[in-house]
Short mmCIF file of C-alpha atoms and ligand atoms in Angstrom, two decimals:
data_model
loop_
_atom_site.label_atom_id
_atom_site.label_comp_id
_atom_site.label_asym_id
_atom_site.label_seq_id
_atom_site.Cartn_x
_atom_site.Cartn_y
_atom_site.Cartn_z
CA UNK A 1334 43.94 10.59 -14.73
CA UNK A 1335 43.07 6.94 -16.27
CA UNK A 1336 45.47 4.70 -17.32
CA UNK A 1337 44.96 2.30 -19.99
CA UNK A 1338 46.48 -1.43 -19.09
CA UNK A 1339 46.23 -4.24 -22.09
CA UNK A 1340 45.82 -7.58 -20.68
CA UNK A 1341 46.93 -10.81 -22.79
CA UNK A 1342 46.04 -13.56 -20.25
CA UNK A 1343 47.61 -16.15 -22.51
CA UNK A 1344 46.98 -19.95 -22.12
CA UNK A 1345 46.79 -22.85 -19.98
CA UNK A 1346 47.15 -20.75 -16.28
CA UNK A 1347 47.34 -17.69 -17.27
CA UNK A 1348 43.12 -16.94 -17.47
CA UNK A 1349 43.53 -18.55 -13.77
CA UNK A 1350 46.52 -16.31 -12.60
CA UNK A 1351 46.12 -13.07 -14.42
CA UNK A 1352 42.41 -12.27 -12.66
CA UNK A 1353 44.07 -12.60 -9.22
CA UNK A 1354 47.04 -9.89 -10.22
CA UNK A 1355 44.10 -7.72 -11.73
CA UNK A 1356 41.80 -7.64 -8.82
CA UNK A 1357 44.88 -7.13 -6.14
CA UNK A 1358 46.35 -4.30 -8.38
CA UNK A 1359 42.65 -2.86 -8.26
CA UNK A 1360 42.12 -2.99 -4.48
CA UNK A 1361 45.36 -0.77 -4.38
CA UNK A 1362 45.17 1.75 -6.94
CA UNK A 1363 41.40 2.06 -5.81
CA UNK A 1364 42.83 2.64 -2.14
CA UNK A 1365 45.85 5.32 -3.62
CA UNK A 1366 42.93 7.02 -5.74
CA UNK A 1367 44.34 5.95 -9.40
CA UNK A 1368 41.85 4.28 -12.04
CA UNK A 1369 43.42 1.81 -14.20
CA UNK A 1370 41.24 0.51 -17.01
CA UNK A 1371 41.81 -3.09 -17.97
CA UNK A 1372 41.41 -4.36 -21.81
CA UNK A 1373 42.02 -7.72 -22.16
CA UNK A 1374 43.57 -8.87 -25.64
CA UNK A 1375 43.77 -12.98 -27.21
CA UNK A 1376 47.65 -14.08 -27.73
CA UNK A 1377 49.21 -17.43 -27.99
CA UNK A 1378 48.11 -21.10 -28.57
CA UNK A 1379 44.11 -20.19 -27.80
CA UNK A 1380 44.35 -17.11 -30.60
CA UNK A 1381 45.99 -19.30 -32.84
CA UNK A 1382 43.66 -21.63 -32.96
CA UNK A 1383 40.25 -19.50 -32.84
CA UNK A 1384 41.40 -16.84 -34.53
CA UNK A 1385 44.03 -17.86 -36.81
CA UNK A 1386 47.03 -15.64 -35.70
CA UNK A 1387 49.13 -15.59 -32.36
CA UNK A 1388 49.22 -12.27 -32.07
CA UNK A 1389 46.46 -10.48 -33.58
CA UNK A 1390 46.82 -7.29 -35.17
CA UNK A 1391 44.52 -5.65 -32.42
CA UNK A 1392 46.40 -7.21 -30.10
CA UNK A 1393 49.88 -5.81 -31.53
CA UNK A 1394 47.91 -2.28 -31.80
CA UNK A 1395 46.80 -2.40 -28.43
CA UNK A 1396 50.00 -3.09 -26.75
CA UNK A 1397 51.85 0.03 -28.93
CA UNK A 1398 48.48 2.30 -27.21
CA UNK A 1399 48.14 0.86 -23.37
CA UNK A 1400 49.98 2.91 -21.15
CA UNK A 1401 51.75 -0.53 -20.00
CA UNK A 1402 50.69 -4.39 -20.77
CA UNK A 1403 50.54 -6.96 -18.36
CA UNK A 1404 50.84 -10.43 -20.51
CA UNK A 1405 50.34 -14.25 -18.87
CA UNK A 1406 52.40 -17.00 -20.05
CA UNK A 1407 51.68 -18.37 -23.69
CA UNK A 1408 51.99 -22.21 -24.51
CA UNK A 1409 53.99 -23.03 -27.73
CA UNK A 1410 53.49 -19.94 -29.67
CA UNK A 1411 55.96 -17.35 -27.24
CA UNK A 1412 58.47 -16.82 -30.28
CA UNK A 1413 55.42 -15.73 -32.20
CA UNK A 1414 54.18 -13.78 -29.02
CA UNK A 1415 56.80 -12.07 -26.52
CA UNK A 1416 59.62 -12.63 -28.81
CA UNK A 1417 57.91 -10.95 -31.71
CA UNK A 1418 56.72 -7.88 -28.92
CA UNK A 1419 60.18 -7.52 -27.51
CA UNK A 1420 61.23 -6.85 -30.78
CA UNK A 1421 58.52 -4.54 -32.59
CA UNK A 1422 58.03 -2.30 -29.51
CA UNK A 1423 62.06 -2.54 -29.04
CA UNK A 1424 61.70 -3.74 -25.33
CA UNK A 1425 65.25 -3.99 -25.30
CA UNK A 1426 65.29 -4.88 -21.32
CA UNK A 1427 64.29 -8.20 -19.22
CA UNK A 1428 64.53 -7.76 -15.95
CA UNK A 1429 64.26 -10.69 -13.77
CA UNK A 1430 64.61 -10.06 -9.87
CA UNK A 1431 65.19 -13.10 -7.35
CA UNK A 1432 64.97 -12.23 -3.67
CA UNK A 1433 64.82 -14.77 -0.84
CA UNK A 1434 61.15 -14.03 0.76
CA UNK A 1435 59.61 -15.04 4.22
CA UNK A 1436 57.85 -18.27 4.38
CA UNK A 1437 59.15 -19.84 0.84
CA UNK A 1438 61.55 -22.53 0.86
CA UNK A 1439 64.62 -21.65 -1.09
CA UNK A 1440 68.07 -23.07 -1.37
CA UNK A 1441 69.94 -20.50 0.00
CA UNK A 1442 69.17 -17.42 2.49
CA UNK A 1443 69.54 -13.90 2.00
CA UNK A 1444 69.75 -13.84 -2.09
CA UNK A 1445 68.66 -10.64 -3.72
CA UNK A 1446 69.90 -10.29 -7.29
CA UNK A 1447 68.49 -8.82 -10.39
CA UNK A 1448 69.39 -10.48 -13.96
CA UNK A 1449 69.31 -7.76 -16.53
CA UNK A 1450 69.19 -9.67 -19.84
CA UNK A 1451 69.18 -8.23 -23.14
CA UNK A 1452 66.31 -8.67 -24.93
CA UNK A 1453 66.32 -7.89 -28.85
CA UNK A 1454 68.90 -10.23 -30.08
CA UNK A 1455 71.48 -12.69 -30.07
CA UNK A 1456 69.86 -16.33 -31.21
CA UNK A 1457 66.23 -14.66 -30.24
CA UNK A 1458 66.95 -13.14 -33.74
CA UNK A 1459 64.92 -15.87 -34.80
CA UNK A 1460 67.28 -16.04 -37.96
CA UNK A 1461 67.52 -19.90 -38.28
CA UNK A 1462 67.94 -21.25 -42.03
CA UNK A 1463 67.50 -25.03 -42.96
CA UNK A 1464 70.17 -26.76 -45.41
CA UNK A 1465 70.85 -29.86 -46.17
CA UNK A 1466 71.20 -32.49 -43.44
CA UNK A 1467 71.99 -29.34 -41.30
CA UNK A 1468 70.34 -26.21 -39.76
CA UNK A 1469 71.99 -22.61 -39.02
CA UNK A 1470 70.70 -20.25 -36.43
CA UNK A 1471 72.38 -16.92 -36.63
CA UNK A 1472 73.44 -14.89 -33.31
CA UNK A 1473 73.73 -11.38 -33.52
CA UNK A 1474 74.72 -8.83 -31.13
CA UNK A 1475 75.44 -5.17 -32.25
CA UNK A 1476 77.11 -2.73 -30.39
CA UNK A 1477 74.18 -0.16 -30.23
CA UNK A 1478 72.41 -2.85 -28.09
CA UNK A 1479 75.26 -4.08 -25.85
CA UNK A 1480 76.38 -0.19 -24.61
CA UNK A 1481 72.62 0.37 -24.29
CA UNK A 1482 72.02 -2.83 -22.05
CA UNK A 1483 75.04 -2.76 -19.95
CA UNK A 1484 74.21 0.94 -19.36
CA UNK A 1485 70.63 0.32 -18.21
CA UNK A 1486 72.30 -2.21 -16.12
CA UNK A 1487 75.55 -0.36 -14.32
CA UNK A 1488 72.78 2.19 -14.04
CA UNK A 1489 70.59 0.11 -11.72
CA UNK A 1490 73.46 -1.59 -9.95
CA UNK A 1491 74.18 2.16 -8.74
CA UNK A 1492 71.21 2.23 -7.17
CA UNK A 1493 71.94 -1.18 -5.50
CA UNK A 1494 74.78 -2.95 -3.79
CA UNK A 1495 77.50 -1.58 -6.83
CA UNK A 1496 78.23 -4.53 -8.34
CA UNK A 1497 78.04 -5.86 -11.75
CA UNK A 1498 79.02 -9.58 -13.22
CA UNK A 1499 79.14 -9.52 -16.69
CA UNK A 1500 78.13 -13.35 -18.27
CA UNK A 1501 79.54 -14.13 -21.47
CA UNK A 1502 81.34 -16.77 -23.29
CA UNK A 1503 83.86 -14.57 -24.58
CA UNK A 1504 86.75 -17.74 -24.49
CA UNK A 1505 84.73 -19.47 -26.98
CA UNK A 1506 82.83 -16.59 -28.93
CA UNK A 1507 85.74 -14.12 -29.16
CA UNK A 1508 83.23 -12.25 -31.40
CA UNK A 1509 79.93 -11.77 -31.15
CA UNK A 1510 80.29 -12.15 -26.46
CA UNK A 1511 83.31 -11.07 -27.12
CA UNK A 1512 81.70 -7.99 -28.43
CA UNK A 1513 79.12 -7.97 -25.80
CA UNK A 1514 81.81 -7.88 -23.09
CA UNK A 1515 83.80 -5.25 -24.47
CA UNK A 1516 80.80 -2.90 -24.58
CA UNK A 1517 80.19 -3.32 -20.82
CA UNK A 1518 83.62 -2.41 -20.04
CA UNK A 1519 83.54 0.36 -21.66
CA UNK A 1520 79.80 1.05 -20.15
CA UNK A 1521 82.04 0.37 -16.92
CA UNK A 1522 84.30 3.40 -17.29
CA UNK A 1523 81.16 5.34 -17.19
CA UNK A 1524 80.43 4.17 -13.59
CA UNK A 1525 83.60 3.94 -11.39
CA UNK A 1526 81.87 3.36 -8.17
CA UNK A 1527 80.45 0.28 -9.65
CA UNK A 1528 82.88 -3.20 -9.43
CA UNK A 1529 82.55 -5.49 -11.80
CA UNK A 1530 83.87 -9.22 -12.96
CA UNK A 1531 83.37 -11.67 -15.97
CA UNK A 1532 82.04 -14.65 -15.83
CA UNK A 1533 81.37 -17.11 -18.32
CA UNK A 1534 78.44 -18.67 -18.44
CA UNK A 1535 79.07 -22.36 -17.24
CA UNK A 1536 81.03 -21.01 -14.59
CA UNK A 1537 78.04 -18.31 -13.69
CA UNK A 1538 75.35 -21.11 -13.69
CA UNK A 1539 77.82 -23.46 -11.08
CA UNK A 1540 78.21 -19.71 -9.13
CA UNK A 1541 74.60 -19.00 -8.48
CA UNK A 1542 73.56 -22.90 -7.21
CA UNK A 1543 76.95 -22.52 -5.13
CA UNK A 1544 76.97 -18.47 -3.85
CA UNK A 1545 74.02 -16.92 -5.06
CA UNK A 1546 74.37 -14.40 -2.38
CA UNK A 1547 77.88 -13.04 -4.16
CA UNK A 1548 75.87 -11.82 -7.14
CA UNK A 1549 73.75 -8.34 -6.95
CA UNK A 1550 73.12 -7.42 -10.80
CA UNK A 1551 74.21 -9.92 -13.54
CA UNK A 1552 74.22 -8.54 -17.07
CA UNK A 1553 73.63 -11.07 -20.27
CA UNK A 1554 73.20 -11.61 -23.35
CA UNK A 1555 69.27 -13.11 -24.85
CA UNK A 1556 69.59 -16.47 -24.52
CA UNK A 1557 72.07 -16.85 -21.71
CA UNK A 1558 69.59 -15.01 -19.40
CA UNK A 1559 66.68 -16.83 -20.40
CA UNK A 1560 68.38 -19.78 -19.24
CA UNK A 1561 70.20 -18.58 -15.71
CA UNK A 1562 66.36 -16.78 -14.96
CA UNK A 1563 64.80 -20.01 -14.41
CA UNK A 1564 68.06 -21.61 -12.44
CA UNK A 1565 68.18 -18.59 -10.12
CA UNK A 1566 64.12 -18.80 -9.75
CA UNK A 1567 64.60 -22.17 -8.22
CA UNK A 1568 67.49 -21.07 -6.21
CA UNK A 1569 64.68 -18.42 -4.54
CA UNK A 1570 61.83 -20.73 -4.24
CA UNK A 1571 60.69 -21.63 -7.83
CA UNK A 1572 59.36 -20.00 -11.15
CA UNK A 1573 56.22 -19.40 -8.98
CA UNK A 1574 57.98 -16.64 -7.26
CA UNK A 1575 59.74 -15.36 -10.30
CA UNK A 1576 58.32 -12.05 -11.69
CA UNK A 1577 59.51 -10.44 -14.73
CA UNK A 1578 59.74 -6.92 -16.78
CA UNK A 1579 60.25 -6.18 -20.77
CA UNK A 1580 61.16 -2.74 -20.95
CA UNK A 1581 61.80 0.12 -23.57
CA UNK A 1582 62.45 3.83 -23.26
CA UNK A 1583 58.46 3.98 -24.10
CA UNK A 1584 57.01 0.88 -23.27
CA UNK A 1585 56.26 -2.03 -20.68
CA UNK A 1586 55.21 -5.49 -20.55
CA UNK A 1587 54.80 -7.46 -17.63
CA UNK A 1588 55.01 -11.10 -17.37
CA UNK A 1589 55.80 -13.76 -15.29
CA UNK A 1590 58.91 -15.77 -15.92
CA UNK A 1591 56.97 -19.27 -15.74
CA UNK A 1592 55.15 -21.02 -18.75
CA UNK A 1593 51.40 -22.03 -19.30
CA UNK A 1594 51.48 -25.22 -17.51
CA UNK A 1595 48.97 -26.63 -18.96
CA UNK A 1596 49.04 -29.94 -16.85
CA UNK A 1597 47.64 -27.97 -13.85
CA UNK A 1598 45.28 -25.64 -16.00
CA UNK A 1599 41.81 -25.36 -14.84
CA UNK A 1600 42.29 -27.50 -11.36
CA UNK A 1601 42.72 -23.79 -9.72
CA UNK A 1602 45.71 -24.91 -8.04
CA UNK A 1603 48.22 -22.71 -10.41
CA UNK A 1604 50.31 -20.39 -8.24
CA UNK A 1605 49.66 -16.35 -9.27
CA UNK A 1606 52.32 -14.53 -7.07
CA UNK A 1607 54.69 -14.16 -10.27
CA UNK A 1608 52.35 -12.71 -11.80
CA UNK A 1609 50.98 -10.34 -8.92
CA UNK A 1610 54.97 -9.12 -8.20
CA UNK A 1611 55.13 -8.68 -11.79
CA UNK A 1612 52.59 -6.11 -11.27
CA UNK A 1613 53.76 -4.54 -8.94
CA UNK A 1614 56.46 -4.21 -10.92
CA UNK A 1615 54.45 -2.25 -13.82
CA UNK A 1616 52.92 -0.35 -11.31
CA UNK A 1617 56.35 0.96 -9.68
CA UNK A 1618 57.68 1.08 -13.44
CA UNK A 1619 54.35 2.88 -14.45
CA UNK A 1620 54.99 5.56 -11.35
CA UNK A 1621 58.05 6.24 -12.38
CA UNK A 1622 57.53 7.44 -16.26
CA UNK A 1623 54.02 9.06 -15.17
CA UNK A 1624 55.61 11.12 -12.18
CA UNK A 1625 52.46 9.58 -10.88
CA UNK A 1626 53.07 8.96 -6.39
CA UNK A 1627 49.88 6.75 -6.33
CA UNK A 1628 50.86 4.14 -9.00
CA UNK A 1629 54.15 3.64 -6.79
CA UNK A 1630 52.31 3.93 -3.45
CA UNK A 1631 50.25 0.80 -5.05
CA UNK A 1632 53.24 -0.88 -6.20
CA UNK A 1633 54.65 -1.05 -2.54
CA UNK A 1634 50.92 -2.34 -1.06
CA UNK A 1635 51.05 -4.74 -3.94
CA UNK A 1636 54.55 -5.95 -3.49
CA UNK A 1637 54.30 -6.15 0.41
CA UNK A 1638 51.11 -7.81 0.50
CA UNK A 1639 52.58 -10.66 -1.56
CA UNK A 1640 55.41 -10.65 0.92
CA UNK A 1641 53.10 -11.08 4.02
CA UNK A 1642 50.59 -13.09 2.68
CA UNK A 1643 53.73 -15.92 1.76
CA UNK A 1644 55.00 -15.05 5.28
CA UNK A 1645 51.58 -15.93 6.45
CA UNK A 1646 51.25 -19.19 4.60
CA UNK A 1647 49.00 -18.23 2.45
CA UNK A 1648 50.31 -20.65 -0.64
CA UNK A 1649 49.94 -22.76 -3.47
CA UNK A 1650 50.33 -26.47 -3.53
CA UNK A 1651 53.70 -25.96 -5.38
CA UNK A 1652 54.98 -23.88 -2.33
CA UNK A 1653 53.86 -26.39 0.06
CA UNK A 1654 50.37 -24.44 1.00
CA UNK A 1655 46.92 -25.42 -0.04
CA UNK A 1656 45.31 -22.43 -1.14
CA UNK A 1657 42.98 -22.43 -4.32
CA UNK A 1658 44.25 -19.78 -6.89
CA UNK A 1659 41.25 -18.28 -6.51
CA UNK A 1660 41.67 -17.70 -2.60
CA UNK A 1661 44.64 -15.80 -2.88
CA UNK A 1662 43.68 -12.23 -4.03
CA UNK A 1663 40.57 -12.28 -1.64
CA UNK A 1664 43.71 -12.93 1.06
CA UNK A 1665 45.33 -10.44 -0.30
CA UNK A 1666 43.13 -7.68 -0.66
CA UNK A 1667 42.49 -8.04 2.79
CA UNK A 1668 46.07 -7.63 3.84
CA UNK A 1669 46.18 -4.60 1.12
CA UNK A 1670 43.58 -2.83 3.50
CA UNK A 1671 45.56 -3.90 6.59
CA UNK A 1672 48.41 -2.08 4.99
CA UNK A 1673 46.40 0.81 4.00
CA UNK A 1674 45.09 1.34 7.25
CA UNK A 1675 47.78 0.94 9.20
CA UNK A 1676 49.86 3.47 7.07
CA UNK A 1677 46.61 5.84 7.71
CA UNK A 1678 46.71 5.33 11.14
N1 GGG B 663 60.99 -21.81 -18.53
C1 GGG B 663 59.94 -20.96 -18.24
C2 GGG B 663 59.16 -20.62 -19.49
O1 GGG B 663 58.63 -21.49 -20.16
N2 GGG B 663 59.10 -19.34 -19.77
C3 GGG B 663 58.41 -18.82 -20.91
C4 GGG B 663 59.39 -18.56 -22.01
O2 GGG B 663 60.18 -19.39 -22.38
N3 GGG B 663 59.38 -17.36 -22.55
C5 GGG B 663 60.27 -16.94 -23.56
C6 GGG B 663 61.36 -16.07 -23.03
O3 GGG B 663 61.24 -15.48 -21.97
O4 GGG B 663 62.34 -15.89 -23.74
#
């Protein structure tokens, strides 16, 4: 069995970060005895400018036919990009783990939380109207998505430590959070081993710089969890760490949470391990809907070799190391085989 993967490396780091997560995820599905095939696609700023769209139809196509995608970060175009994906392939989930890892300087110890953010509405509508001497942007939340989001997320908190914070600003927007809050109670009822607690959003993005550690699966709205992603990223070491999943009932996209960062493009310094644990995330996600043992097996050599290799020192200038991007999948293809043997042994 082959599986198809579409590859959008993006712009500014992303053709320097998105070879690395390739050639790791390789080594290990070579080693588990899977074959992924790799297409690579043009999106953002670059295919704007050479080839007149963002997104190019094949690109759009391609994505709807790959058995998962695994995207880089896209300069000034991502509304035109990831937003416009999240919403034609309905990838109604972001999922945005931060974990405290081994050798990376973070500002707490012992944080492992998972943001579940919706990701089809609210503001990322995109329905923004000029009048005037004034602009509107329209937020929208519908019922249909809330129930569905807060059910993918009491879901996975029952597979965790059973608790849910649900991040609104329901004292100010009775309405629309309002009606995002009152959908995850309900979704609640549906799990009664699971606690929950609201939270409003200032008070959420005070809670995670002062007790990260209290929070195990936070559940928000579009724009709200765009925003705390990044804050509990630092929290955990930096967006350099921070891996990310868009997921539908059908389809997956894989991305890191960072952006292009084009003022450290092409020096090879850019750091890929967001985008190698967000492959191993599509490959564990991948396992899963395929039934398929070896994609996960991969998924946990990927995943752990990240973990020992930042244990190790192998890092980044932004993490204090001084590895070249390009060092760090040899490094970790070697660990990979460590891994593999040992396991063998
Ligand atoms: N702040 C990190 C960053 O620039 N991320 C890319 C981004 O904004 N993507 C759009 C999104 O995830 O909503």
């Amino acid at each position: 069995m082959m599986y198809k993967i579409a590859v959008l490396e993006g712009d500014g780091i992303g053709p320097e970060i998105i070879p690395v997560a390739v050639s790791v995820v390789t080594k290990a599905t070579e080693l588990t005895g899977v074959t992924l095939e790799f297409e690579r696609y043009p999106a953002g700023d670059r295919a704007l400018e050479e080839l007149g769209e963002a997104l190019p139809r094949e690109t759009l196509e391609a994505v709807g036919t790959a058995d998962a995608t695994l995207k880089g970060p896209v300069g000034e175009t991502a509304k035109d990009v990831i937003v416009r994906l999240r919403q034609v392939y309905d990838l109604y989930v972001n999922l945005r783990p931060a974990k405290t890892m081994p050798g990376v300087k973070a500002l707490a110890s012992n944080v492992d939380v998972v943001i579940v953010r919706e990701n089809t509405e609210d503001l990322y509508k995109g329905y923004e109207f000029e009048l005037p001497g004034a602009a509107i942007a329209l937020k929208v939340v519908t019922e249909v998505a809330s129930m569905r989001i807060a059910e993918f997320a009491f879901n996975l908190a029952e597979r965790r430590r059973k608790h849910v914070t649900i991040v609104h600003k329901g004292n100010v927007l009775p309405v629309t959070d309002g009606l995002f809050a009152r959908c995850a109670h309900r979704s609640s009822s549906n799990h009664p081993d699971v606690a929950y607690r609201d939270m409003y959003v200032d008070a959420a993005a005070m809670a995670i710089v002062r007790n990260p550690e209290s929070f195990d699966v936070i559940l928000t709205s579009n724009l709200y969890g765009d925003i705390l992603s990044d804050e509990l990223a630092q929290v955990v070491g930096g967006l350099g760490v921070a891996p990310a999943a868009n997921i539908g009932d059908e389809r997956g996209l894989f991305e890191p949470v960072h952006g292009s960062a084009p003022d450290i493009a092409g020096r090879d310094i850019a750091n890929p391990y967001a985008t190698v644990l967000s492959a191993a995330m599509m490959l564990d996600w991948l396992g899963d809907g395929k039934n398929d043992e070896r994609l996960s097996k991969a998924s946990m050599l990927v995943e752990k070799s990240a973990v020992i290799a930042l244990e190790r020192g192998v890092k980044t200038p932004d993490l204090g190391g001084h590895h070249r991007t390009s060092q760090i999948s040899k490094e970790l293809e070697a660990i990979i085989d460590e891994l593999w043997t040992r396991g063998r042994d």
